[in-house]
PDB file of C-alpha atoms in Angstrom:
ATOM      1  CA  UNK A   1      28.082 140.054 -26.928  1.00 44.00           C
ATOM      2  CA  UNK A   2      29.272 142.370 -24.251  1.00 42.00           C
ATOM      3  CA  UNK A   3      31.295 145.347 -25.505  1.00 47.00           C
ATOM      4  CA  UNK A   4      34.058 146.025 -23.034  1.00 43.00           C
ATOM      5  CA  UNK A   5      36.402 148.987 -23.102  1.00 42.00           C
ATOM      6  CA  UNK A   6      39.867 147.871 -24.060  1.00 45.00           C
ATOM      7  CA  UNK A   7      43.367 149.269 -24.187  1.00 47.00           C
ATOM      8  CA  UNK A   8      43.965 151.513 -27.197  1.00 53.00           C
ATOM      9  CA  UNK A   9      46.598 149.150 -28.578  1.00 65.00           C
ATOM     10  CA  UNK A  10      43.978 146.465 -29.256  1.00 77.00           C
ATOM     11  CA  UNK A  11      42.089 146.569 -32.532  1.00 81.00           C
ATOM     12  CA  UNK A  12      38.319 146.289 -32.292  1.00 88.00           C
ATOM     13  CA  UNK A  13      37.339 143.438 -34.610  1.00 88.00           C
ATOM     14  CA  UNK A  14      33.661 142.918 -35.299  1.00 93.00           C
ATOM     15  CA  UNK A  15      32.657 139.452 -36.478  1.00 93.00           C
ATOM     16  CA  UNK A  16      29.149 139.418 -37.941  1.00 95.00           C
ATOM     17  CA  UNK A  17      28.424 135.708 -38.211  1.00 94.00           C
ATOM     18  CA  UNK A  18      25.347 133.627 -37.399  1.00 94.00           C
ATOM     19  CA  UNK A  19      26.894 130.159 -37.665  1.00 91.00           C
ATOM     20  CA  UNK A  20      27.930 129.029 -34.155  1.00 93.00           C
ATOM     21  CA  UNK A  21      30.478 126.575 -35.614  1.00 87.00           C
ATOM     22  CA  UNK A  22      32.224 129.325 -37.587  1.00 85.00           C
ATOM     23  CA  UNK A  23      32.153 131.620 -34.538  1.00 90.00           C
ATOM     24  CA  UNK A  24      33.758 128.875 -32.468  1.00 88.00           C
ATOM     25  CA  UNK A  25      36.485 128.430 -35.107  1.00 82.00           C
ATOM     26  CA  UNK A  26      37.217 132.164 -35.078  1.00 81.00           C
ATOM     27  CA  UNK A  27      37.420 132.223 -31.291  1.00 84.00           C
ATOM     28  CA  UNK A  28      39.689 129.172 -31.306  1.00 80.00           C
ATOM     29  CA  UNK A  29      41.967 130.692 -33.943  1.00 76.00           C
ATOM     30  CA  UNK A  30      42.202 133.943 -31.957  1.00 75.00           C
ATOM     31  CA  UNK A  31      42.925 132.079 -28.723  1.00 77.00           C
ATOM     32  CA  UNK A  32      45.440 129.658 -30.243  1.00 72.00           C
ATOM     33  CA  UNK A  33      47.119 132.403 -32.236  1.00 66.00           C
ATOM     34  CA  UNK A  34      47.295 134.642 -29.172  1.00 66.00           C
ATOM     35  CA  UNK A  35      45.762 137.456 -31.213  1.00 67.00           C
ATOM     36  CA  UNK A  36      45.731 140.511 -28.968  1.00 70.00           C
ATOM     37  CA  UNK A  37      42.656 142.240 -30.342  1.00 78.00           C
ATOM     38  CA  UNK A  38      39.072 142.514 -29.086  1.00 85.00           C
ATOM     39  CA  UNK A  39      36.634 140.286 -30.954  1.00 88.00           C
ATOM     40  CA  UNK A  40      32.994 141.393 -30.841  1.00 94.00           C
ATOM     41  CA  UNK A  41      30.590 138.737 -32.103  1.00 96.00           C
ATOM     42  CA  UNK A  42      27.358 139.922 -33.668  1.00 97.00           C
ATOM     43  CA  UNK A  43      24.848 137.138 -34.474  1.00 96.00           C
ATOM     44  CA  UNK A  44      22.658 138.658 -37.206  1.00 97.00           C
ATOM     45  CA  UNK A  45      22.195 141.548 -39.605  1.00 96.00           C
ATOM     46  CA  UNK A  46      19.828 143.573 -37.422  1.00 97.00           C
ATOM     47  CA  UNK A  47      22.170 143.331 -34.435  1.00 97.00           C
ATOM     48  CA  UNK A  48      25.003 144.414 -36.767  1.00 97.00           C
ATOM     49  CA  UNK A  49      23.061 147.547 -37.727  1.00 96.00           C
ATOM     50  CA  UNK A  50      22.383 148.235 -34.039  1.00 96.00           C
ATOM     51  CA  UNK A  51      26.118 147.846 -33.326  1.00 96.00           C
ATOM     52  CA  UNK A  52      27.256 150.212 -36.070  1.00 93.00           C
ATOM     53  CA  UNK A  53      24.587 152.769 -35.142  1.00 93.00           C
ATOM     54  CA  UNK A  54      25.311 152.299 -31.419  1.00 94.00           C
ATOM     55  CA  UNK A  55      21.711 151.726 -30.455  1.00 94.00           C
ATOM     56  CA  UNK A  56      19.803 149.475 -28.071  1.00 93.00           C
ATOM     57  CA  UNK A  57      22.149 147.028 -26.299  1.00 95.00           C
ATOM     58  CA  UNK A  58      25.119 148.335 -28.330  1.00 95.00           C
ATOM     59  CA  UNK A  59      24.926 152.007 -27.342  1.00 94.00           C
ATOM     60  CA  UNK A  60      28.451 151.751 -25.851  1.00 94.00           C
ATOM     61  CA  UNK A  61      29.884 149.824 -28.806  1.00 94.00           C
ATOM     62  CA  UNK A  62      33.439 150.743 -29.780  1.00 93.00           C
ATOM     63  CA  UNK A  63      34.391 152.109 -33.171  1.00 92.00           C
ATOM     64  CA  UNK A  64      35.308 149.025 -35.223  1.00 92.00           C
ATOM     65  CA  UNK A  65      38.778 148.789 -36.740  1.00 88.00           C
ATOM     66  CA  UNK A  66      37.905 145.799 -38.946  1.00 87.00           C
ATOM     67  CA  UNK A  67      34.611 144.133 -39.796  1.00 90.00           C
ATOM     68  CA  UNK A  68      34.449 140.458 -40.755  1.00 89.00           C
ATOM     69  CA  UNK A  69      31.059 140.013 -42.409  1.00 92.00           C
ATOM     70  CA  UNK A  70      29.202 136.875 -43.402  1.00 91.00           C
ATOM     71  CA  UNK A  71      26.867 137.537 -46.357  1.00 88.00           C
ATOM     72  CA  UNK A  72      24.133 135.077 -45.415  1.00 89.00           C
ATOM     73  CA  UNK A  73      22.633 136.563 -42.271  1.00 94.00           C
ATOM     74  CA  UNK A  74      19.200 136.304 -40.677  1.00 94.00           C
ATOM     75  CA  UNK A  75      16.933 139.339 -40.142  1.00 93.00           C
ATOM     76  CA  UNK A  76      18.949 141.728 -42.366  1.00 95.00           C
ATOM     77  CA  UNK A  77      21.018 140.528 -45.336  1.00 92.00           C
ATOM     78  CA  UNK A  78      24.805 140.870 -45.185  1.00 91.00           C
ATOM     79  CA  UNK A  79      24.867 142.937 -48.378  1.00 91.00           C
ATOM     80  CA  UNK A  80      22.545 145.480 -46.744  1.00 93.00           C
ATOM     81  CA  UNK A  81      24.804 145.580 -43.681  1.00 94.00           C
ATOM     82  CA  UNK A  82      27.851 146.096 -45.919  1.00 92.00           C
ATOM     83  CA  UNK A  83      26.157 148.929 -47.782  1.00 91.00           C
ATOM     84  CA  UNK A  84      25.159 150.600 -44.503  1.00 92.00           C
ATOM     85  CA  UNK A  85      28.691 150.358 -43.080  1.00 92.00           C
ATOM     86  CA  UNK A  86      30.333 151.783 -46.184  1.00 89.00           C
ATOM     87  CA  UNK A  87      27.854 154.659 -46.390  1.00 89.00           C
ATOM     88  CA  UNK A  88      28.341 155.885 -42.838  1.00 89.00           C
ATOM     89  CA  UNK A  89      30.875 158.739 -42.923  1.00 90.00           C
ATOM     90  CA  UNK A  90      32.418 157.694 -39.600  1.00 90.00           C
ATOM     91  CA  UNK A  91      32.869 154.096 -40.834  1.00 89.00           C
ATOM     92  CA  UNK A  92      33.785 154.479 -44.499  1.00 82.00           C
ATOM     93  CA  UNK A  93      37.484 153.939 -43.759  1.00 85.00           C
ATOM     94  CA  UNK A  94      36.864 150.708 -41.812  1.00 88.00           C
ATOM     95  CA  UNK A  95      38.033 147.653 -43.777  1.00 87.00           C
ATOM     96  CA  UNK A  96      35.235 145.158 -44.373  1.00 88.00           C
ATOM     97  CA  UNK A  97      36.245 141.603 -45.148  1.00 85.00           C
ATOM     98  CA  UNK A  98      33.392 139.545 -46.557  1.00 87.00           C
ATOM     99  CA  UNK A  99      33.362 135.950 -45.369  1.00 81.00           C
ATOM    100  CA  UNK A 100      31.639 133.780 -47.866  1.00 72.00           C
ATOM    101  CA  UNK A 101      30.699 130.143 -47.924  1.00 68.00           C
ATOM    102  CA  UNK A 102      29.852 130.464 -51.617  1.00 56.00           C
ATOM    103  CA  UNK A 103      32.239 130.008 -54.507  1.00 50.00           C
ATOM    104  CA  UNK A 104      34.007 132.876 -56.280  1.00 49.00           C
ATOM    105  CA  UNK A 105      31.858 132.688 -59.450  1.00 45.00           C
ATOM    106  CA  UNK A 106      28.738 133.358 -57.394  1.00 46.00           C
ATOM    107  CA  UNK A 107      30.428 136.232 -55.541  1.00 47.00           C
ATOM    108  CA  UNK A 108      31.434 137.826 -58.826  1.00 51.00           C
ATOM    109  CA  UNK A 109      27.846 137.622 -60.107  1.00 46.00           C
ATOM    110  CA  UNK A 110      26.385 139.478 -57.101  1.00 49.00           C
ATOM    111  CA  UNK A 111      25.860 143.238 -56.989  1.00 46.00           C
ATOM    112  CA  UNK A 112      28.189 143.229 -53.989  1.00 45.00           C
ATOM    113  CA  UNK A 113      31.193 142.679 -56.237  1.00 43.00           C
ATOM    114  CA  UNK A 114      30.174 145.496 -58.567  1.00 40.00           C
ATOM    115  CA  UNK A 115      29.585 147.997 -55.751  1.00 48.00           C
ATOM    116  CA  UNK A 116      33.169 147.467 -54.549  1.00 54.00           C
ATOM    117  CA  UNK A 117      32.077 148.234 -50.982  1.00 62.00           C
ATOM    118  CA  UNK A 118      33.977 145.284 -49.590  1.00 62.00           C
ATOM    119  CA  UNK A 119      37.716 145.534 -49.108  1.00 70.00           C
ATOM    120  CA  UNK A 120      38.327 141.807 -49.561  1.00 70.00           C
ATOM    121  CA  UNK A 121      36.463 138.532 -49.877  1.00 75.00           C
ATOM    122  CA  UNK A 122      37.550 135.353 -48.126  1.00 70.00           C
ATOM    123  CA  UNK A 123      35.895 132.062 -48.975  1.00 70.00           C
ATOM    124  CA  UNK A 124      35.324 130.027 -45.830  1.00 69.00           C
ATOM    125  CA  UNK A 125      36.751 126.521 -46.261  1.00 61.00           C
ATOM    126  CA  UNK A 126      34.471 123.635 -45.317  1.00 62.00           C
ATOM    127  CA  UNK A 127      37.222 121.686 -43.522  1.00 65.00           C
ATOM    128  CA  UNK A 128      37.752 123.017 -39.958  1.00 63.00           C
ATOM    129  CA  UNK A 129      41.565 122.716 -40.146  1.00 68.00           C
ATOM    130  CA  UNK A 130      41.647 124.662 -43.422  1.00 70.00           C
ATOM    131  CA  UNK A 131      39.312 127.255 -41.874  1.00 65.00           C
ATOM    132  CA  UNK A 132      41.698 127.729 -38.938  1.00 64.00           C
ATOM    133  CA  UNK A 133      44.634 128.094 -41.332  1.00 69.00           C
ATOM    134  CA  UNK A 134      42.774 130.800 -43.292  1.00 66.00           C
ATOM    135  CA  UNK A 135      42.099 132.711 -40.066  1.00 64.00           C
ATOM    136  CA  UNK A 136      45.719 132.421 -38.931  1.00 62.00           C
ATOM    137  CA  UNK A 137      46.988 133.633 -42.316  1.00 64.00           C
ATOM    138  CA  UNK A 138      44.455 136.443 -42.201  1.00 59.00           C
ATOM    139  CA  UNK A 139      45.796 137.450 -38.789  1.00 54.00           C
ATOM    140  CA  UNK A 140      49.296 137.702 -40.187  1.00 53.00           C
ATOM    141  CA  UNK A 141      47.997 139.783 -43.074  1.00 51.00           C
ATOM    142  CA  UNK A 142      45.373 142.038 -41.506  1.00 53.00           C
ATOM    143  CA  UNK A 143      44.537 141.673 -37.813  1.00 48.00           C
ATOM    144  CA  UNK A 144      47.597 143.419 -36.440  1.00 46.00           C
ATOM    145  CA  UNK A 145      46.016 146.640 -37.704  1.00 45.00           C
ATOM    146  CA  UNK A 146      46.700 149.940 -36.035  1.00 38.00           C
ATOM    147  CA  UNK A 147      43.506 151.556 -34.823  1.00 39.00           C
ATOM    148  CA  UNK A 148      41.842 153.523 -37.630  1.00 42.00           C
ATOM    149  CA  UNK A 149      39.393 155.681 -35.721  1.00 43.00           C
ATOM    150  CA  UNK A 150      38.531 157.246 -32.420  1.00 46.00           C
ATOM    151  CA  UNK A 151      35.645 156.203 -30.221  1.00 45.00           C
TER     152      UNK A 151
END
């Protein structure tokens, strides 16, 4: 996805998600909810690492204010991406919300839960209407964030 400069009052939200249907639901929820933040869509774990390290096609990537991270990613696993984000000094204050299609018992059994790198975990509902409601509630809770870092 193209990374465009944006006004400083817009949060830079990075969605790391490989499922086109889930991406479409996020975009729809942002559009319908008139969420005034920049959404950067990253399709896989390797591209996510390139984005956070500002390399290759993402050399002009903005500093993220929030990362929404799917765990099940191609090329590089979501847990590895999470670990890399939380161990970069310039990104350690960026909230990372793990988006999971797995149930809570499985999340609790993963090393991810014990590392406490994630700031929150949201289970993605299967029903599209429920999914949109989760995103809208999340917006009310988190997406009106004030920018946390400088580019």
